[in-house]
Short mmCIF file of C-alpha atoms in Angstrom, two decimals:
data_model
loop_
_atom_site.label_atom_id
_atom_site.label_comp_id
_atom_site.label_asym_id
_atom_site.label_seq_id
_atom_site.Cartn_x
_atom_site.Cartn_y
_atom_site.Cartn_z
CA MET A 83 115.04 116.55 85.67
CA SER A 84 112.38 118.13 83.48
CA LYS A 85 112.25 121.28 81.40
CA PHE A 86 109.07 122.13 83.30
CA TRP A 87 110.78 122.19 86.70
CA SER A 88 111.52 125.50 88.37
CA PRO A 89 115.14 126.20 89.40
CA LEU A 90 114.08 125.64 93.02
CA VAL A 91 112.79 122.12 92.33
CA ASN A 92 115.86 121.29 90.29
CA ASP A 93 118.16 122.13 93.20
CA LEU A 94 116.14 120.52 96.00
CA VAL A 95 117.51 117.49 97.85
CA PRO A 96 114.36 115.91 99.33
CA TYR A 97 114.09 114.20 102.69
CA VAL A 98 114.31 110.40 102.50
CA PRO A 99 111.91 108.74 104.97
CA GLY A 100 112.55 105.38 106.57
CA GLU A 101 111.84 102.42 104.33
CA GLN A 102 108.36 100.87 104.47
CA PRO A 103 109.16 97.45 102.96
CA LYS A 104 106.46 94.98 101.96
CA MET A 105 107.92 91.75 103.31
CA ALA A 106 106.18 88.88 105.08
CA ASN A 107 107.07 88.18 108.73
CA LEU A 108 109.14 91.35 108.91
CA VAL A 109 110.70 92.59 112.14
CA LYS A 110 110.43 96.30 111.39
CA LEU A 111 112.69 98.39 113.64
CA ASN A 112 113.67 101.21 111.29
CA THR A 113 111.09 104.04 111.56
CA ASN A 114 110.56 104.59 115.32
CA GLU A 115 106.90 103.65 115.22
CA ASN A 116 105.36 102.58 118.51
CA PRO A 117 105.17 98.76 118.72
CA PHE A 118 101.94 98.98 120.72
CA GLY A 119 98.70 100.12 119.16
CA PRO A 120 96.68 103.20 120.10
CA SER A 121 94.18 103.26 122.94
CA PRO A 122 90.89 101.45 122.22
CA LYS A 123 89.24 104.78 123.01
CA VAL A 124 90.96 106.21 119.93
CA ILE A 125 89.41 103.54 117.72
CA GLU A 126 86.00 104.16 119.27
CA ALA A 127 86.28 107.92 118.74
CA ILE A 128 87.25 107.50 115.09
CA GLN A 129 84.44 105.03 114.47
CA ALA A 130 81.98 107.49 116.00
CA GLU A 131 83.04 110.05 113.38
CA LEU A 132 82.32 107.71 110.48
CA ASN A 133 78.95 109.20 109.66
CA ASP A 134 77.25 111.76 107.47
CA SER A 135 79.33 114.57 109.00
CA LEU A 136 82.25 113.56 106.77
CA ARG A 137 80.62 115.66 104.05
CA LEU A 138 81.41 118.75 106.17
CA TYR A 139 84.75 120.46 106.56
CA PRO A 140 86.48 119.90 109.92
CA ASP A 141 86.99 122.68 112.45
CA PRO A 142 89.80 124.75 110.87
CA GLU A 143 91.13 125.72 114.31
CA GLY A 144 90.75 122.28 115.92
CA GLU A 145 89.39 124.02 118.99
CA GLY A 146 88.43 120.89 120.92
CA LEU A 147 91.86 119.27 120.47
CA ARG A 148 93.68 122.51 121.22
CA GLN A 149 91.76 122.82 124.48
CA THR A 150 92.60 119.22 125.38
CA ILE A 151 96.32 119.69 124.67
CA ALA A 152 96.37 123.01 126.52
CA ALA A 153 94.75 121.49 129.60
CA TYR A 154 97.15 118.54 129.54
CA HIS A 155 100.23 120.77 129.38
CA LYS A 156 98.80 123.50 131.63
CA VAL A 157 98.90 126.26 129.01
CA LYS A 158 96.24 128.32 127.25
CA PRO A 159 94.56 127.22 124.00
CA GLU A 160 95.90 130.32 122.26
CA GLN A 161 99.39 128.98 122.97
CA VAL A 162 98.75 125.80 120.92
CA PHE A 163 99.10 125.37 117.15
CA LEU A 164 98.00 122.21 115.31
CA GLY A 165 99.42 120.73 112.14
CA ASN A 166 99.23 117.70 109.89
CA GLY A 167 102.05 115.90 111.65
CA SER A 168 104.95 117.68 113.32
CA ASP A 169 106.71 117.86 109.94
CA GLU A 170 104.07 120.30 108.66
CA VAL A 171 104.36 122.27 111.90
CA LEU A 172 108.13 122.46 111.40
CA ALA A 173 107.68 123.56 107.80
CA HIS A 174 105.55 126.51 108.94
CA ILE A 175 108.10 127.32 111.66
CA PHE A 176 110.96 127.47 109.18
CA TYR A 177 109.00 129.67 106.81
CA GLY A 178 107.34 131.96 109.33
CA LEU A 179 109.67 132.39 112.28
CA PHE A 180 113.30 132.05 111.30
CA GLN A 181 115.13 135.20 110.20
CA HIS A 182 116.07 134.41 106.62
CA GLY A 183 118.81 137.02 106.47
CA GLU A 184 121.02 135.19 108.98
CA PRO A 185 121.98 131.50 109.22
CA ILE A 186 119.98 129.37 111.61
CA LEU A 187 121.79 126.90 113.86
CA PHE A 188 121.20 123.18 114.31
CA PRO A 189 123.41 120.17 115.16
CA ASP A 190 125.54 118.52 112.50
CA ILE A 191 123.99 115.16 113.41
CA THR A 192 120.25 115.67 113.75
CA TYR A 193 116.87 115.31 112.04
CA SER A 194 117.66 115.32 108.34
CA PHE A 195 114.54 117.28 107.41
CA TYR A 196 116.06 120.52 108.74
CA PRO A 197 118.45 121.09 105.80
CA VAL A 198 115.62 120.15 103.42
CA TYR A 199 113.45 122.96 104.78
CA CYS A 200 116.40 125.33 104.47
CA GLY A 201 116.71 124.41 100.79
CA LEU A 202 112.97 124.73 100.19
CA TYR A 203 112.70 128.17 101.79
CA ASN A 204 116.16 129.46 100.84
CA ILE A 205 117.24 129.76 104.48
CA GLN A 206 120.91 129.97 105.34
CA SER A 207 122.08 127.50 107.97
CA ARG A 208 125.15 126.67 109.99
CA THR A 209 125.61 123.23 111.53
CA VAL A 210 127.03 123.02 115.03
CA PRO A 211 129.12 119.88 115.67
CA LEU A 212 128.06 117.59 118.48
CA THR A 213 130.75 116.75 121.01
CA ASP A 214 132.87 113.61 120.75
CA ARG A 215 130.21 111.92 122.91
CA PHE A 216 127.52 113.08 120.45
CA GLU A 217 126.08 115.59 122.91
CA ILE A 218 124.80 119.13 122.28
CA ASN A 219 127.06 121.71 123.90
CA PRO A 220 124.87 124.73 124.82
CA GLU A 221 127.89 127.04 124.71
CA ASP A 222 128.16 126.44 120.98
CA TYR A 223 124.80 128.16 120.44
CA LYS A 224 125.91 131.46 121.92
CA GLN A 225 126.77 132.99 118.54
CA PRO A 226 124.93 135.26 116.06
CA ASN A 227 122.12 133.43 114.26
CA GLY A 228 118.72 133.69 112.62
CA GLY A 229 117.19 131.11 114.96
CA VAL A 230 118.02 127.85 116.68
CA ILE A 231 116.42 124.42 116.33
CA PHE A 232 117.36 121.05 117.79
CA PRO A 233 115.54 117.82 118.70
CA ASN A 234 115.43 116.86 122.35
CA PRO A 235 116.07 113.97 122.65
CA ASN A 236 118.21 114.35 119.56
CA ALA A 237 117.65 112.14 116.55
CA PRO A 238 119.22 109.85 115.55
CA THR A 239 121.47 109.79 118.62
CA GLY A 240 118.73 109.61 121.28
CA ARG A 241 120.72 111.81 123.67
CA TYR A 242 118.79 114.18 125.93
CA LEU A 243 119.68 117.73 126.94
CA GLY A 244 118.48 118.68 130.43
CA LEU A 245 116.22 121.70 130.90
CA PRO A 246 118.88 123.87 132.61
CA HIS A 247 120.99 123.56 129.44
CA VAL A 248 117.98 124.27 127.21
CA GLU A 249 117.34 127.34 129.32
CA GLY A 250 120.93 128.45 128.76
CA ILE A 251 120.39 128.39 124.99
CA LEU A 252 117.16 130.37 125.39
CA ALA A 253 118.76 133.00 127.59
CA ALA A 254 121.64 133.43 125.13
CA ASN A 255 119.26 134.08 122.19
CA PRO A 256 116.55 136.46 123.46
CA GLU A 257 116.09 138.11 120.04
CA ARG A 258 115.73 134.88 118.07
CA VAL A 259 113.28 131.98 118.10
CA VAL A 260 114.57 128.80 119.71
CA VAL A 261 112.67 125.67 118.64
CA VAL A 262 112.87 122.51 120.71
CA ASP A 263 111.66 119.56 118.63
CA GLU A 264 110.32 117.06 121.18
CA ALA A 265 109.12 114.16 119.04
CA TYR A 266 110.53 111.66 121.58
CA ILE A 267 110.24 113.59 124.85
CA ASP A 268 107.71 111.22 126.45
CA PHE A 269 110.20 108.34 126.63
CA GLY A 270 112.21 109.75 129.50
CA GLY A 271 112.76 113.50 129.18
CA GLU A 272 111.17 116.58 130.72
CA SER A 273 109.38 118.85 128.28
CA ALA A 274 110.51 122.43 127.74
CA ILE A 275 106.83 123.40 127.65
CA THR A 276 107.29 124.20 131.35
CA LEU A 277 109.55 127.10 130.26
CA ILE A 278 107.09 128.67 127.81
CA ASP A 279 105.80 131.43 130.09
CA ARG A 280 109.34 132.57 131.00
CA TYR A 281 110.73 132.70 127.46
CA PRO A 282 108.66 134.37 124.71
CA ASN A 283 111.24 133.20 122.15
CA LEU A 284 110.64 129.49 122.89
CA LEU A 285 108.57 127.23 120.66
CA VAL A 286 108.16 123.55 121.51
CA CYS A 287 107.07 121.09 118.82
CA GLN A 288 105.60 117.65 119.57
CA THR A 289 103.89 114.79 117.75
CA LEU A 290 101.35 112.09 118.53
CA SER A 291 103.08 109.67 116.15
CA LYS A 292 105.46 108.14 118.68
CA ALA A 293 104.33 107.86 122.30
CA ARG A 294 100.61 108.06 121.41
CA SER A 295 100.87 105.44 118.62
CA LEU A 296 99.18 107.65 116.01
CA ALA A 297 101.75 107.83 113.20
CA GLY A 298 98.98 106.89 110.77
CA LEU A 299 96.81 109.89 111.70
CA ARG A 300 99.47 112.61 111.23
CA VAL A 301 98.91 114.94 114.18
CA GLY A 302 101.51 117.39 115.46
CA PHE A 303 101.44 120.60 117.44
CA ALA A 304 103.54 123.48 118.73
CA VAL A 305 103.29 125.34 122.02
CA GLY A 306 104.61 128.86 122.54
CA HIS A 307 103.86 132.51 123.12
CA PRO A 308 100.61 133.63 121.43
CA GLU A 309 102.57 135.93 119.10
CA LEU A 310 104.53 132.95 117.76
CA ILE A 311 101.34 130.91 117.40
CA GLU A 312 99.69 133.78 115.50
CA ALA A 313 102.58 133.77 113.02
CA LEU A 314 102.11 130.04 112.41
CA ASN A 315 98.37 130.51 111.94
CA ARG A 316 99.00 133.24 109.38
CA VAL A 317 101.22 130.85 107.40
CA LYS A 318 98.77 127.95 107.78
CA ASN A 319 95.80 130.01 106.62
CA SER A 320 97.78 131.09 103.57
CA PHE A 321 98.61 127.49 102.73
CA ASN A 322 95.97 125.03 104.05
CA SER A 323 93.28 126.27 106.39
CA TYR A 324 91.98 122.75 107.17
CA PRO A 325 95.12 120.76 108.12
CA LEU A 326 93.51 118.13 110.38
CA ASP A 327 90.52 116.08 109.28
CA ARG A 328 87.63 115.00 111.50
CA LEU A 329 89.05 111.53 112.17
CA ALA A 330 92.45 112.89 113.20
CA LEU A 331 90.91 115.49 115.51
CA ALA A 332 88.69 112.91 117.20
CA GLY A 333 91.40 110.25 117.52
CA ALA A 334 94.01 112.64 118.87
CA LYS A 335 91.63 114.05 121.48
CA ALA A 336 90.76 110.52 122.65
CA ALA A 337 94.46 109.60 122.88
CA TYR A 338 95.02 112.38 125.42
CA GLU A 339 91.98 111.30 127.38
CA ASP A 340 93.37 107.80 128.05
CA GLU A 341 96.39 108.58 130.21
CA ALA A 342 96.54 105.07 131.68
CA TRP A 343 97.00 103.47 128.24
CA PHE A 344 99.67 106.01 127.32
CA ARG A 345 101.66 105.44 130.52
CA THR A 346 101.45 101.65 130.28
CA CYS A 347 102.72 101.54 126.68
CA ARG A 348 105.40 104.16 127.32
CA ASP A 349 106.71 102.28 130.35
CA ARG A 350 106.87 99.04 128.36
CA VAL A 351 108.95 100.77 125.68
CA ILE A 352 111.32 102.23 128.29
CA SER A 353 111.72 98.84 129.99
CA GLU A 354 112.47 97.13 126.67
CA ARG A 355 114.91 99.90 125.74
CA GLU A 356 116.95 99.22 128.87
CA ARG A 357 116.86 95.46 128.27
CA VAL A 358 117.97 95.77 124.64
CA THR A 359 120.71 98.21 125.61
CA ALA A 360 122.13 95.79 128.18
CA ALA A 361 121.95 92.89 125.74
CA LEU A 362 123.78 94.80 122.99
CA GLU A 363 126.44 96.00 125.37
CA GLY A 364 126.95 92.34 126.27
CA LEU A 365 127.60 91.68 122.57
CA GLY A 366 130.33 94.32 122.40
CA PHE A 367 128.25 97.29 121.23
CA GLU A 368 128.66 100.86 122.35
CA VAL A 369 125.12 102.17 122.94
CA LEU A 370 124.61 105.89 123.43
CA PRO A 371 122.42 106.87 126.41
CA SER A 372 118.90 107.20 125.02
CA LYS A 373 115.73 108.93 126.20
CA ALA A 374 113.89 108.05 122.99
CA ASN A 375 112.04 104.97 121.71
CA PHE A 376 115.18 103.90 119.84
CA ILE A 377 118.85 103.33 120.52
CA PHE A 378 121.94 104.32 118.56
CA ALA A 379 124.64 101.66 118.67
CA ARG A 380 127.89 100.64 117.00
CA HIS A 381 130.08 97.59 117.27
CA GLY A 382 133.82 97.76 117.82
CA GLU A 383 134.66 95.25 115.09
CA GLN A 384 131.74 95.11 112.61
CA SER A 385 130.65 97.92 110.30
CA GLY A 386 127.18 99.38 110.56
CA GLU A 387 126.53 98.70 106.90
CA ALA A 388 127.47 95.01 107.22
CA LEU A 389 125.34 94.55 110.32
CA ALA A 390 122.32 96.23 108.72
CA ARG A 391 122.71 94.04 105.64
CA GLY A 392 123.09 90.89 107.73
CA LEU A 393 119.99 91.68 109.77
CA ARG A 394 118.00 92.37 106.63
CA GLU A 395 118.86 88.93 105.31
CA GLN A 396 117.18 87.61 108.45
CA GLY A 397 114.07 89.74 107.91
CA ILE A 398 115.03 92.37 110.50
CA ILE A 399 115.08 95.99 109.30
CA VAL A 400 117.00 98.73 111.16
CA ARG A 401 118.17 102.18 110.02
CA HIS A 402 121.72 102.79 108.86
CA PHE A 403 122.93 106.29 107.94
CA ASN A 404 125.89 106.36 105.58
CA LYS A 405 126.99 109.79 106.79
CA PRO A 406 130.17 111.27 108.29
CA ARG A 407 130.79 110.47 111.98
CA ILE A 408 127.87 108.02 112.27
CA SER A 409 128.34 105.46 109.49
CA GLY A 410 129.29 102.84 112.07
CA PHE A 411 126.03 103.21 113.97
CA LEU A 412 122.66 101.53 113.68
CA ARG A 413 119.49 103.30 114.79
CA ILE A 414 117.27 100.60 116.22
CA THR A 415 113.63 101.19 117.11
CA ILE A 416 112.48 99.50 120.30
CA GLY A 417 109.87 96.91 119.38
CA THR A 418 107.84 94.33 121.23
CA ALA A 419 109.64 91.84 123.46
CA GLY A 420 109.43 89.25 120.68
CA GLN A 421 110.80 91.61 118.04
CA ASN A 422 113.61 92.67 120.36
CA ASP A 423 114.48 89.04 121.06
CA ALA A 424 114.73 88.43 117.32
CA LEU A 425 117.01 91.46 116.97
CA ILE A 426 119.31 90.32 119.77
CA GLU A 427 119.54 86.80 118.39
CA GLY A 428 120.11 88.14 114.89
CA LEU A 429 123.00 90.31 116.06
CA ARG A 430 124.43 87.47 118.11
CA SER A 431 124.50 85.28 115.01
CA LEU A 432 126.40 87.99 113.13
#
């Protein structure tokens, strides 16, 4: 605490990202990064941008990338908004689209950045408890609110809410923005982007960090009605009119242009997810059904904290949340076959 801090800064409780430890021979399964690298075409596109043009500002609207994303998802470019990672996109959403006079709704177990944004922007919120099976109950979102946001698949649980249920939440909140945060949608779910033209209150947020292996480039986007996108652009252009640099724009565009690489890596993650799930269930774990690139698991006899500590002593890092209802769980990123083998053997030894 400093005498120079504003009251806002003094009261903020910042988001705590996953640990990025500097350890040799580490099996790193704690931050949901893709274990497989980006397409070679991404590297080529970035290298092609390493020239004298770096002295120039990038395209503030990212027109080429917006057109590529729009074509991929069968929407119009004016329905696409770009940001420096989906976290920046979410920050603009919270500030520009939620009704600050009423509490917004999100699950009690969810992405922990949501309450941070509420604190930063002085937004009231009301958490909606997941069911006993850690599922979102759409009926619980049929109550007065200033907006609704939830990840799908949810994080850290990995559970997926089918589109008919998403549509039920949209239909129940026609006067409020409903944000579906789809950071992990490519690992087994169906995107709500297909509902955009039927629901002007829907905004879908995605990232290239996970399925496209570009966490290091920081590229995120939102898709929605042009009026919602215009609001985000007004916020962006009052904050940072050049959010994506030339390398990020080029790399992201190339990632979408190599569909074969994307599908191959995604399918490998899904296959490994099913294998790891079966192996952990064989060791006495309860593993929640996951449509993400991670699993959420707890053991009937061992605490989550003890298991995380024991794995760390073996050079294997997973995520443990010491929070109500989920302190017994581990969130485990799906890695390469070799990393997953090390995880399984490490848990077996414990």
